[in-house]
PDB file of C-alpha atoms in Angstrom:
ATOM      1  CA  MET A   1      15.257 -14.446  -4.203  1.00 53.00           C
ATOM      2  CA  ARG A   2      18.101 -11.913  -3.690  1.00 49.00           C
ATOM      3  CA  SER A   3      18.136  -8.169  -4.338  1.00 56.00           C
ATOM      4  CA  ASN A   4      20.349  -5.375  -2.965  1.00 68.00           C
ATOM      5  CA  ASN A   5      21.958  -7.726  -0.412  1.00 88.00           C
ATOM      6  CA  ILE A   6      18.482  -8.721   0.815  1.00 94.00           C
ATOM      7  CA  THR A   7      17.523 -12.388   0.557  1.00 96.00           C
ATOM      8  CA  LEU A   8      13.875 -13.461   0.531  1.00 97.00           C
ATOM      9  CA  ARG A   9      12.812 -17.000   1.366  1.00 96.00           C
ATOM     10  CA  PRO A  10       9.953 -18.846   3.075  1.00 97.00           C
ATOM     11  CA  LEU A  11      10.303 -19.445   6.802  1.00 97.00           C
ATOM     12  CA  GLN A  12      11.219 -23.086   7.386  1.00 96.00           C
ATOM     13  CA  THR A  13      12.268 -23.681  10.991  1.00 97.00           C
ATOM     14  CA  LEU A  14      11.307 -22.883  14.567  1.00 97.00           C
ATOM     15  CA  GLU A  15      14.316 -20.566  14.680  1.00 97.00           C
ATOM     16  CA  ASP A  16      12.927 -18.680  11.684  1.00 97.00           C
ATOM     17  CA  ALA A  17       9.571 -18.325  13.450  1.00 97.00           C
ATOM     18  CA  GLU A  18      11.267 -17.065  16.618  1.00 96.00           C
ATOM     19  CA  ALA A  19      13.210 -14.502  14.582  1.00 97.00           C
ATOM     20  CA  CYS A  20       9.952 -13.371  12.965  1.00 97.00           C
ATOM     21  CA  GLU A  21       8.256 -12.960  16.332  1.00 94.00           C
ATOM     22  CA  ASP A  22      11.202 -10.889  17.587  1.00 94.00           C
ATOM     23  CA  LEU A  23      11.088  -8.794  14.423  1.00 96.00           C
ATOM     24  CA  GLN A  24       7.415  -7.970  14.946  1.00 94.00           C
ATOM     25  CA  VAL A  25       8.160  -6.696  18.458  1.00 91.00           C
ATOM     26  CA  ALA A  26      10.930  -4.509  17.026  1.00 92.00           C
ATOM     27  CA  ILE A  27       8.660  -3.095  14.306  1.00 91.00           C
ATOM     28  CA  TRP A  28       5.578  -2.570  16.491  1.00 86.00           C
ATOM     29  CA  PRO A  29       6.600  -2.228  20.150  1.00 81.00           C
ATOM     30  CA  SER A  30       3.685  -2.239  22.566  1.00 68.00           C
ATOM     31  CA  HIS A  31       2.906   0.989  24.395  1.00 54.00           C
ATOM     32  CA  PRO A  32       0.261   2.385  26.767  1.00 51.00           C
ATOM     33  CA  GLY A  33      -3.137   2.594  25.090  1.00 47.00           C
ATOM     34  CA  SER A  34      -2.263   0.083  22.392  1.00 48.00           C
ATOM     35  CA  ALA A  35      -3.784  -3.362  22.200  1.00 48.00           C
ATOM     36  CA  GLY A  36      -0.574  -4.543  20.544  1.00 58.00           C
ATOM     37  CA  PHE A  37      -0.540  -7.174  17.846  1.00 69.00           C
ATOM     38  CA  SER A  38       1.685  -9.791  16.273  1.00 84.00           C
ATOM     39  CA  ILE A  39       1.475 -13.210  14.670  1.00 93.00           C
ATOM     40  CA  PRO A  40       2.523 -15.690  17.399  1.00 93.00           C
ATOM     41  CA  ILE A  41       4.874 -18.590  16.813  1.00 95.00           C
ATOM     42  CA  HIS A  42       2.171 -21.262  16.778  1.00 95.00           C
ATOM     43  CA  MET A  43       0.337 -19.490  13.935  1.00 96.00           C
ATOM     44  CA  LEU A  44       3.552 -18.937  12.008  1.00 97.00           C
ATOM     45  CA  MET A  45       4.404 -22.622  12.341  1.00 96.00           C
ATOM     46  CA  ALA A  46       0.894 -23.670  11.292  1.00 96.00           C
ATOM     47  CA  GLN A  47       0.996 -21.666   8.057  1.00 95.00           C
ATOM     48  CA  MET A  48       4.496 -22.928   7.325  1.00 94.00           C
ATOM     49  CA  GLU A  49       3.135 -26.484   7.513  1.00 93.00           C
ATOM     50  CA  LEU A  50      -0.061 -25.631   5.572  1.00 92.00           C
ATOM     51  CA  SER A  51       1.889 -24.122   2.660  1.00 89.00           C
ATOM     52  CA  GLY A  52       0.713 -20.602   3.357  1.00 91.00           C
ATOM     53  CA  ALA A  53       2.847 -17.597   2.470  1.00 96.00           C
ATOM     54  CA  VAL A  54       5.232 -16.989   5.370  1.00 98.00           C
ATOM     55  CA  ILE A  55       8.158 -15.108   3.884  1.00 98.00           C
ATOM     56  CA  GLY A  56      11.172 -13.498   5.516  1.00 98.00           C
ATOM     57  CA  ALA A  57      13.607 -10.891   4.218  1.00 98.00           C
ATOM     58  CA  TRP A  58      17.157 -11.230   5.505  1.00 97.00           C
ATOM     59  CA  GLU A  59      20.259  -9.092   5.393  1.00 96.00           C
ATOM     60  CA  GLY A  60      22.864 -11.704   6.159  1.00 94.00           C
ATOM     61  CA  GLU A  61      21.621 -13.506   9.276  1.00 94.00           C
ATOM     62  CA  LYS A  62      19.354 -10.634  10.340  1.00 96.00           C
ATOM     63  CA  MET A  63      15.641 -10.753   9.485  1.00 98.00           C
ATOM     64  CA  VAL A  64      14.553  -7.246   8.494  1.00 98.00           C
ATOM     65  CA  GLY A  65      11.116  -7.876   6.971  1.00 98.00           C
ATOM     66  CA  PHE A  66       8.368 -10.482   6.778  1.00 98.00           C
ATOM     67  CA  LEU A  67       4.988 -11.278   5.246  1.00 98.00           C
ATOM     68  CA  TYR A  68       2.338 -13.621   6.644  1.00 98.00           C
ATOM     69  CA  GLY A  69      -0.455 -14.874   4.392  1.00 97.00           C
ATOM     70  CA  SER A  70      -2.813 -17.813   4.111  1.00 97.00           C
ATOM     71  CA  LYS A  71      -4.821 -19.737   1.530  1.00 97.00           C
ATOM     72  CA  GLU A  72      -8.556 -18.991   1.561  1.00 97.00           C
ATOM     73  CA  LEU A  73     -11.689 -19.795  -0.450  1.00 98.00           C
ATOM     74  CA  ASP A  74     -14.112 -17.127  -1.645  1.00 98.00           C
ATOM     75  CA  ALA A  75     -17.914 -17.507  -1.656  1.00 97.00           C
ATOM     76  CA  GLU A  76     -17.723 -19.300  -5.005  1.00 98.00           C
ATOM     77  CA  GLY A  77     -15.103 -21.762  -3.801  1.00 98.00           C
ATOM     78  CA  ARG A  78     -12.230 -20.145  -5.697  1.00 98.00           C
ATOM     79  CA  LEU A  79      -8.764 -20.165  -4.144  1.00 98.00           C
ATOM     80  CA  TYR A  80      -7.189 -16.871  -3.176  1.00 98.00           C
ATOM     81  CA  HIS A  81      -4.581 -15.702  -0.676  1.00 98.00           C
ATOM     82  CA  TYR A  82      -5.082 -13.275   2.198  1.00 98.00           C
ATOM     83  CA  SER A  83      -2.116 -11.250   3.450  1.00 98.00           C
ATOM     84  CA  TRP A  84      -2.710 -10.771   7.168  1.00 96.00           C
ATOM     85  CA  LEU A  85       0.371  -8.868   8.215  1.00 96.00           C
ATOM     86  CA  ALA A  86       3.627  -7.628   6.730  1.00 96.00           C
ATOM     87  CA  GLY A  87       6.306  -5.318   8.042  1.00 95.00           C
ATOM     88  CA  VAL A  88       9.822  -4.001   7.547  1.00 96.00           C
ATOM     89  CA  LEU A  89      12.221  -2.506  10.090  1.00 96.00           C
ATOM     90  CA  GLY A  90      12.113   1.275   9.961  1.00 91.00           C
ATOM     91  CA  SER A  91      15.736   1.677   8.892  1.00 92.00           C
ATOM     92  CA  TYR A  92      15.081  -0.561   5.866  1.00 94.00           C
ATOM     93  CA  ARG A  93      11.810   0.932   4.615  1.00 88.00           C
ATOM     94  CA  HIS A  94      13.399   2.745   1.681  1.00 86.00           C
ATOM     95  CA  HIS A  95      14.971  -0.433   0.281  1.00 89.00           C
ATOM     96  CA  LYS A  96      11.787  -1.582  -1.530  1.00 94.00           C
ATOM     97  CA  ILE A  97      11.695  -4.678   0.673  1.00 97.00           C
ATOM     98  CA  MET A  98       7.912  -4.558   1.068  1.00 97.00           C
ATOM     99  CA  GLU A  99       7.531  -4.463  -2.704  1.00 97.00           C
ATOM    100  CA  GLN A 100       9.830  -7.496  -2.995  1.00 97.00           C
ATOM    101  CA  LEU A 101       7.809  -9.343  -0.347  1.00 98.00           C
ATOM    102  CA  LYS A 102       4.574  -8.656  -2.238  1.00 98.00           C
ATOM    103  CA  TYR A 103       6.000  -9.982  -5.507  1.00 98.00           C
ATOM    104  CA  ALA A 104       7.359 -13.053  -3.718  1.00 98.00           C
ATOM    105  CA  HIS A 105       3.882 -13.650  -2.290  1.00 98.00           C
ATOM    106  CA  ALA A 106       2.400 -13.342  -5.783  1.00 98.00           C
ATOM    107  CA  GLU A 107       4.750 -16.055  -7.059  1.00 98.00           C
ATOM    108  CA  ILE A 108       3.617 -18.418  -4.300  1.00 97.00           C
ATOM    109  CA  ALA A 109      -0.072 -17.605  -4.828  1.00 98.00           C
ATOM    110  CA  ARG A 110       0.087 -18.128  -8.589  1.00 98.00           C
ATOM    111  CA  ALA A 111       1.984 -21.400  -8.197  1.00 97.00           C
ATOM    112  CA  GLN A 112      -0.852 -22.661  -5.974  1.00 97.00           C
ATOM    113  CA  GLY A 113      -3.539 -21.591  -8.456  1.00 98.00           C
ATOM    114  CA  ALA A 114      -4.830 -18.568  -6.516  1.00 98.00           C
ATOM    115  CA  TYR A 115      -6.461 -15.875  -8.617  1.00 99.00           C
ATOM    116  CA  LYS A 116      -5.886 -12.934  -6.272  1.00 99.00           C
ATOM    117  CA  ILE A 117      -4.290 -11.730  -3.055  1.00 99.00           C
ATOM    118  CA  ALA A 118      -6.314  -9.523  -0.708  1.00 99.00           C
ATOM    119  CA  TRP A 119      -5.391  -7.385   2.297  1.00 98.00           C
ATOM    120  CA  THR A 120      -6.439  -4.161   3.996  1.00 98.00           C
ATOM    121  CA  TYR A 121      -4.702  -0.807   4.295  1.00 97.00           C
ATOM    122  CA  ASP A 122      -5.467   2.726   5.456  1.00 96.00           C
ATOM    123  CA  PRO A 123      -6.699   4.724   2.433  1.00 98.00           C
ATOM    124  CA  LEU A 124      -5.119   7.918   3.810  1.00 97.00           C
ATOM    125  CA  GLN A 125      -1.587   6.491   3.758  1.00 96.00           C
ATOM    126  CA  GLY A 126      -0.092   7.677   0.483  1.00 96.00           C
ATOM    127  CA  ALA A 127       3.007   5.465   0.487  1.00 95.00           C
ATOM    128  CA  ASN A 128       0.888   2.335   0.903  1.00 96.00           C
ATOM    129  CA  ALA A 129      -1.529   3.524  -1.778  1.00 98.00           C
ATOM    130  CA  ASN A 130       1.346   4.111  -4.190  1.00 98.00           C
ATOM    131  CA  LEU A 131       2.624   0.558  -3.718  1.00 98.00           C
ATOM    132  CA  ASN A 132      -0.705  -1.253  -3.521  1.00 98.00           C
ATOM    133  CA  ILE A 133      -2.615   0.582  -6.234  1.00 98.00           C
ATOM    134  CA  HIS A 134      -0.114   2.228  -8.584  1.00 98.00           C
ATOM    135  CA  LYS A 135       2.849  -0.154  -8.558  1.00 98.00           C
ATOM    136  CA  LEU A 136       1.198  -3.526  -7.964  1.00 98.00           C
ATOM    137  CA  GLY A 137      -1.981  -2.689  -9.868  1.00 98.00           C
ATOM    138  CA  GLY A 138      -4.457  -3.632  -7.141  1.00 98.00           C
ATOM    139  CA  ILE A 139      -7.974  -2.240  -6.954  1.00 99.00           C
ATOM    140  CA  ALA A 140     -10.189  -1.133  -4.063  1.00 99.00           C
ATOM    141  CA  ARG A 141     -13.979  -1.305  -4.131  1.00 99.00           C
ATOM    142  CA  THR A 142     -14.781  -2.197  -0.503  1.00 99.00           C
ATOM    143  CA  TYR A 143     -14.534   0.242   2.419  1.00 99.00           C
ATOM    144  CA  TYR A 144     -14.483  -0.913   6.045  1.00 98.00           C
ATOM    145  CA  ILE A 145     -15.479   1.506   8.812  1.00 97.00           C
ATOM    146  CA  ASN A 146     -13.224   1.295  11.898  1.00 94.00           C
ATOM    147  CA  ARG A 147     -12.138  -2.212  10.924  1.00 92.00           C
ATOM    148  CA  TYR A 148      -9.767  -2.736  13.868  1.00 86.00           C
ATOM    149  CA  GLY A 149     -11.276  -0.492  16.540  1.00 83.00           C
ATOM    150  CA  PHE A 150      -9.895   2.491  18.420  1.00 74.00           C
ATOM    151  CA  ARG A 151      -7.428   0.740  20.725  1.00 62.00           C
ATOM    152  CA  ALA A 152      -4.739   0.293  18.147  1.00 52.00           C
ATOM    153  CA  GLY A 153      -6.286   1.498  14.911  1.00 45.00           C
ATOM    154  CA  GLY A 154      -4.641  -1.491  13.263  1.00 45.00           C
ATOM    155  CA  SER A 155      -1.203  -0.154  14.226  1.00 51.00           C
ATOM    156  CA  PRO A 156       0.189   1.553  17.328  1.00 49.00           C
ATOM    157  CA  GLN A 157       0.718   4.965  15.720  1.00 52.00           C
ATOM    158  CA  ASN A 158      -3.015   5.223  15.014  1.00 61.00           C
ATOM    159  CA  VAL A 159      -4.393   4.901  18.552  1.00 63.00           C
ATOM    160  CA  GLY A 160      -7.594   6.941  18.864  1.00 72.00           C
ATOM    161  CA  MET A 161      -8.232   7.231  15.113  1.00 86.00           C
ATOM    162  CA  PRO A 162     -11.045   5.201  13.501  1.00 93.00           C
ATOM    163  CA  ALA A 163      -9.261   2.362  11.724  1.00 92.00           C
ATOM    164  CA  ASP A 164     -11.040   2.692   8.378  1.00 96.00           C
ATOM    165  CA  ARG A 165      -9.581   0.473   5.679  1.00 97.00           C
ATOM    166  CA  PHE A 166      -9.745  -0.336   1.994  1.00 99.00           C
ATOM    167  CA  LEU A 167      -9.932  -3.988   1.024  1.00 99.00           C
ATOM    168  CA  LEU A 168      -7.180  -4.239  -1.585  1.00 99.00           C
ATOM    169  CA  GLU A 169      -7.615  -6.904  -4.271  1.00 99.00           C
ATOM    170  CA  TRP A 170      -4.594  -7.764  -6.404  1.00 99.00           C
ATOM    171  CA  PHE A 171      -5.557 -10.065  -9.266  1.00 99.00           C
ATOM    172  CA  VAL A 172      -2.296 -11.943  -9.706  1.00 98.00           C
ATOM    173  CA  ASP A 173      -3.796 -14.113 -12.461  1.00 98.00           C
ATOM    174  CA  GLY A 174      -4.089 -11.050 -14.709  1.00 96.00           C
ATOM    175  CA  SER A 175      -7.881 -11.286 -14.944  1.00 96.00           C
ATOM    176  CA  VAL A 176      -8.375  -7.655 -13.854  1.00 95.00           C
ATOM    177  CA  THR A 177      -6.201  -4.919 -15.335  1.00 94.00           C
ATOM    178  CA  ARG A 178      -6.081  -1.136 -15.068  1.00 96.00           C
ATOM    179  CA  PRO A 179      -8.278   0.702 -17.583  1.00 96.00           C
ATOM    180  CA  GLU A 180      -6.731   3.382 -19.748  1.00 95.00           C
ATOM    181  CA  CYS A 181      -7.276   6.635 -17.870  1.00 95.00           C
ATOM    182  CA  PRO A 182      -7.483  10.149 -19.354  1.00 95.00           C
ATOM    183  CA  ALA A 183      -5.087  12.906 -18.306  1.00 94.00           C
ATOM    184  CA  LEU A 184      -5.565  14.075 -14.722  1.00 92.00           C
ATOM    185  CA  ALA A 185      -6.492  17.554 -15.927  1.00 93.00           C
ATOM    186  CA  ASP A 186      -9.478  16.028 -17.712  1.00 96.00           C
ATOM    187  CA  ILE A 187     -10.825  14.172 -14.654  1.00 98.00           C
ATOM    188  CA  PRO A 188     -13.111  16.021 -12.203  1.00 98.00           C
ATOM    189  CA  GLN A 189     -12.041  16.008  -8.555  1.00 98.00           C
ATOM    190  CA  ILE A 190     -14.644  15.134  -5.932  1.00 98.00           C
ATOM    191  CA  ASN A 191     -13.091  16.967  -2.991  1.00 98.00           C
ATOM    192  CA  ARG A 192     -11.757  20.526  -3.045  1.00 97.00           C
ATOM    193  CA  VAL A 193      -8.534  20.668  -1.034  1.00 96.00           C
ATOM    194  CA  GLU A 194      -6.741  23.846   0.027  1.00 94.00           C
ATOM    195  CA  SER A 195      -3.882  24.693   2.376  1.00 91.00           C
ATOM    196  CA  ASN A 196      -4.825  26.659   5.489  1.00 92.00           C
ATOM    197  CA  ALA A 197      -2.831  29.434   7.176  1.00 90.00           C
ATOM    198  CA  ASP A 198      -0.572  26.822   8.786  1.00 89.00           C
ATOM    199  CA  GLY A 199       0.162  25.185   5.452  1.00 89.00           C
ATOM    200  CA  LEU A 200      -1.942  22.130   6.295  1.00 92.00           C
ATOM    201  CA  GLN A 201      -4.216  20.621   3.677  1.00 94.00           C
ATOM    202  CA  GLU A 202      -7.943  20.791   4.420  1.00 96.00           C
ATOM    203  CA  VAL A 203     -11.009  19.462   2.627  1.00 97.00           C
ATOM    204  CA  ARG A 204     -13.170  22.513   1.938  1.00 97.00           C
ATOM    205  CA  ALA A 205     -15.968  20.843  -0.052  1.00 98.00           C
ATOM    206  CA  ILE A 206     -17.042  17.481  -1.471  1.00 98.00           C
ATOM    207  CA  ASP A 207     -19.239  16.657  -4.450  1.00 98.00           C
ATOM    208  CA  LEU A 208     -21.435  13.558  -4.258  1.00 98.00           C
ATOM    209  CA  ASP A 209     -23.386  14.276  -7.440  1.00 98.00           C
ATOM    210  CA  ARG A 210     -20.870  13.253 -10.111  1.00 98.00           C
ATOM    211  CA  ALA A 211     -21.473  10.441 -12.595  1.00 98.00           C
ATOM    212  CA  ASP A 212     -18.356  10.783 -14.786  1.00 98.00           C
ATOM    213  CA  PRO A 213     -16.479   7.693 -16.029  1.00 98.00           C
ATOM    214  CA  PHE A 214     -13.418   8.713 -13.984  1.00 99.00           C
ATOM    215  CA  LEU A 215     -13.156  10.750 -10.780  1.00 99.00           C
ATOM    216  CA  LEU A 216     -10.327  11.963  -8.543  1.00 99.00           C
ATOM    217  CA  VAL A 217     -10.188  11.887  -4.751  1.00 99.00           C
ATOM    218  CA  GLU A 218      -7.322  13.709  -3.066  1.00 98.00           C
ATOM    219  CA  ILE A 219      -5.773  12.592   0.227  1.00 98.00           C
ATOM    220  CA  PRO A 220      -3.152  14.411   2.348  1.00 96.00           C
ATOM    221  CA  GLY A 221       0.366  14.689   1.003  1.00 94.00           C
ATOM    222  CA  SER A 222       1.464  13.232   4.336  1.00 91.00           C
ATOM    223  CA  PHE A 223      -1.222  11.993   6.699  1.00 92.00           C
ATOM    224  CA  GLU A 224       1.363  11.225   9.389  1.00 88.00           C
ATOM    225  CA  GLY A 225       2.870  14.693   8.963  1.00 88.00           C
ATOM    226  CA  LEU A 226      -0.558  16.246   9.396  1.00 89.00           C
ATOM    227  CA  ARG A 227      -1.241  14.144  12.491  1.00 87.00           C
ATOM    228  CA  GLY A 228       2.094  15.093  14.024  1.00 85.00           C
ATOM    229  CA  HIS A 229       1.720  18.836  13.419  1.00 89.00           C
ATOM    230  CA  PRO A 230       0.890  20.889  16.549  1.00 86.00           C
ATOM    231  CA  ARG A 231      -1.945  22.598  14.624  1.00 85.00           C
ATOM    232  CA  GLY A 232      -3.161  19.398  13.004  1.00 82.00           C
ATOM    233  CA  MET A 233      -5.431  18.264  15.835  1.00 82.00           C
ATOM    234  CA  GLY A 234      -8.890  17.579  14.481  1.00 89.00           C
ATOM    235  CA  LEU A 235      -7.863  17.818  10.828  1.00 93.00           C
ATOM    236  CA  ASP A 236      -6.904  14.151  10.748  1.00 93.00           C
ATOM    237  CA  LEU A 237     -10.384  13.113  11.886  1.00 93.00           C
ATOM    238  CA  ASP A 238     -11.964  15.554   9.433  1.00 95.00           C
ATOM    239  CA  TRP A 239     -10.027  13.911   6.595  1.00 96.00           C
ATOM    240  CA  ARG A 240     -11.105  10.484   7.802  1.00 96.00           C
ATOM    241  CA  MET A 241     -14.789  11.335   7.993  1.00 97.00           C
ATOM    242  CA  LYS A 242     -14.997  13.227   4.697  1.00 98.00           C
ATOM    243  CA  THR A 243     -13.080  10.643   2.676  1.00 98.00           C
ATOM    244  CA  ARG A 244     -15.157   7.914   4.341  1.00 99.00           C
ATOM    245  CA  GLU A 245     -18.307   9.634   3.093  1.00 99.00           C
ATOM    246  CA  ILE A 246     -16.863   9.940  -0.416  1.00 99.00           C
ATOM    247  CA  PHE A 247     -15.685   6.358  -0.776  1.00 99.00           C
ATOM    248  CA  LEU A 248     -18.780   4.787   0.755  1.00 99.00           C
ATOM    249  CA  HIS A 249     -20.968   6.816  -1.591  1.00 99.00           C
ATOM    250  CA  TYR A 250     -19.090   6.167  -4.814  1.00 99.00           C
ATOM    251  CA  PHE A 251     -18.271   2.531  -4.070  1.00 99.00           C
ATOM    252  CA  GLY A 252     -22.007   2.112  -3.516  1.00 99.00           C
ATOM    253  CA  LEU A 253     -22.546   3.399  -7.058  1.00 98.00           C
ATOM    254  CA  GLY A 254     -20.160   0.824  -8.472  1.00 98.00           C
ATOM    255  CA  TYR A 255     -16.993   2.908  -8.695  1.00 99.00           C
ATOM    256  CA  ARG A 256     -13.627   1.335  -7.853  1.00 99.00           C
ATOM    257  CA  VAL A 257     -10.144   2.722  -7.213  1.00 99.00           C
ATOM    258  CA  VAL A 258      -7.928   1.881 -10.189  1.00 99.00           C
ATOM    259  CA  ASP A 259      -4.865   4.110  -9.793  1.00 98.00           C
ATOM    260  CA  PHE A 260      -3.008   6.429  -7.444  1.00 98.00           C
ATOM    261  CA  LEU A 261      -0.771   9.309  -8.469  1.00 97.00           C
ATOM    262  CA  SER A 262       1.532  11.520  -6.440  1.00 95.00           C
ATOM    263  CA  GLU A 263       3.289  14.703  -7.532  1.00 92.00           C
ATOM    264  CA  ASN A 264       4.680  17.935  -6.121  1.00 89.00           C
ATOM    265  CA  GLU A 265       3.023  21.263  -6.855  1.00 86.00           C
ATOM    266  CA  GLY A 266       5.563  23.724  -5.539  1.00 84.00           C
ATOM    267  CA  ALA A 267       6.078  22.864  -1.873  1.00 82.00           C
ATOM    268  CA  VAL A 268       2.843  20.860  -1.674  1.00 86.00           C
ATOM    269  CA  ARG A 269       2.628  17.115  -2.251  1.00 90.00           C
ATOM    270  CA  ARG A 270      -0.581  16.123  -4.031  1.00 94.00           C
ATOM    271  CA  ASN A 271      -1.801  12.550  -3.652  1.00 97.00           C
ATOM    272  CA  VAL A 272      -4.850  11.519  -5.674  1.00 98.00           C
ATOM    273  CA  TYR A 273      -6.803   8.329  -6.228  1.00 99.00           C
ATOM    274  CA  VAL A 274      -8.358   7.652  -9.623  1.00 99.00           C
ATOM    275  CA  LEU A 275     -11.821   6.069  -9.481  1.00 99.00           C
ATOM    276  CA  ALA A 276     -13.459   4.370 -12.455  1.00 99.00           C
ATOM    277  CA  SER A 277     -17.159   3.714 -12.876  1.00 98.00           C
ATOM    278  CA  LYS A 278     -18.570   0.239 -13.439  1.00 95.00           C
ATOM    279  CA  GLN A 279     -19.124   1.136 -17.103  1.00 95.00           C
ATOM    280  CA  VAL A 280     -15.352   1.471 -17.641  1.00 94.00           C
TER     281      VAL A 280
END
């Protein structure tokens, strides 16, 4: 597969695996306080031989992105794929390479008879939500508390933050599709979000008593921007804990995340999840 001078193909050789290991170090360099993480060569080679999804993205001879996935069986014995790790060099992250890698993975999974691909991501990361939920059409209905611990938070930039995650399920066989949603103005929002004196978004109130067919949950316009702001200390954890409470509660009632929308209101970026009840 080729797009915008980027070529995607499965890893095939030891040299490919070595390039992928080097790429992971470049994307996620280890640092004090981080447990560090990468897929080592022996695991890359094993999945290459087991017909897993081990895909590289190249610009010429340079690997700039990768995806590592495996074949799995669910509790009912049905085949699905799990995407363990994927990354793109920082200077290439606006080239839609991750999106291309996901679609390439879907082609492999479908060809092998898998009905879905699953992976985890941080529900407060708007860019990931936009790709995983809005563009790809995945759903989230499972919430993991501190899935990867405090040492790395699942990635080095999140050291010290509870690594809460959504389990994303992308039904590549087309068996689950997005329901038709009403206009955003007609959907009640669970959390009331306002900007404080420093211009940082805060959750001022949450409502756990709704039973509407569709609900909205807002997340920060930029969670990383909030975390990096000198006055943002403590707000990041407040967002984590309040959205954790919301998602655990409504997922427990049978709601699922079915869409994600992002728009500017003046100078403020608004990111909202759309939840649908089990009756929809």
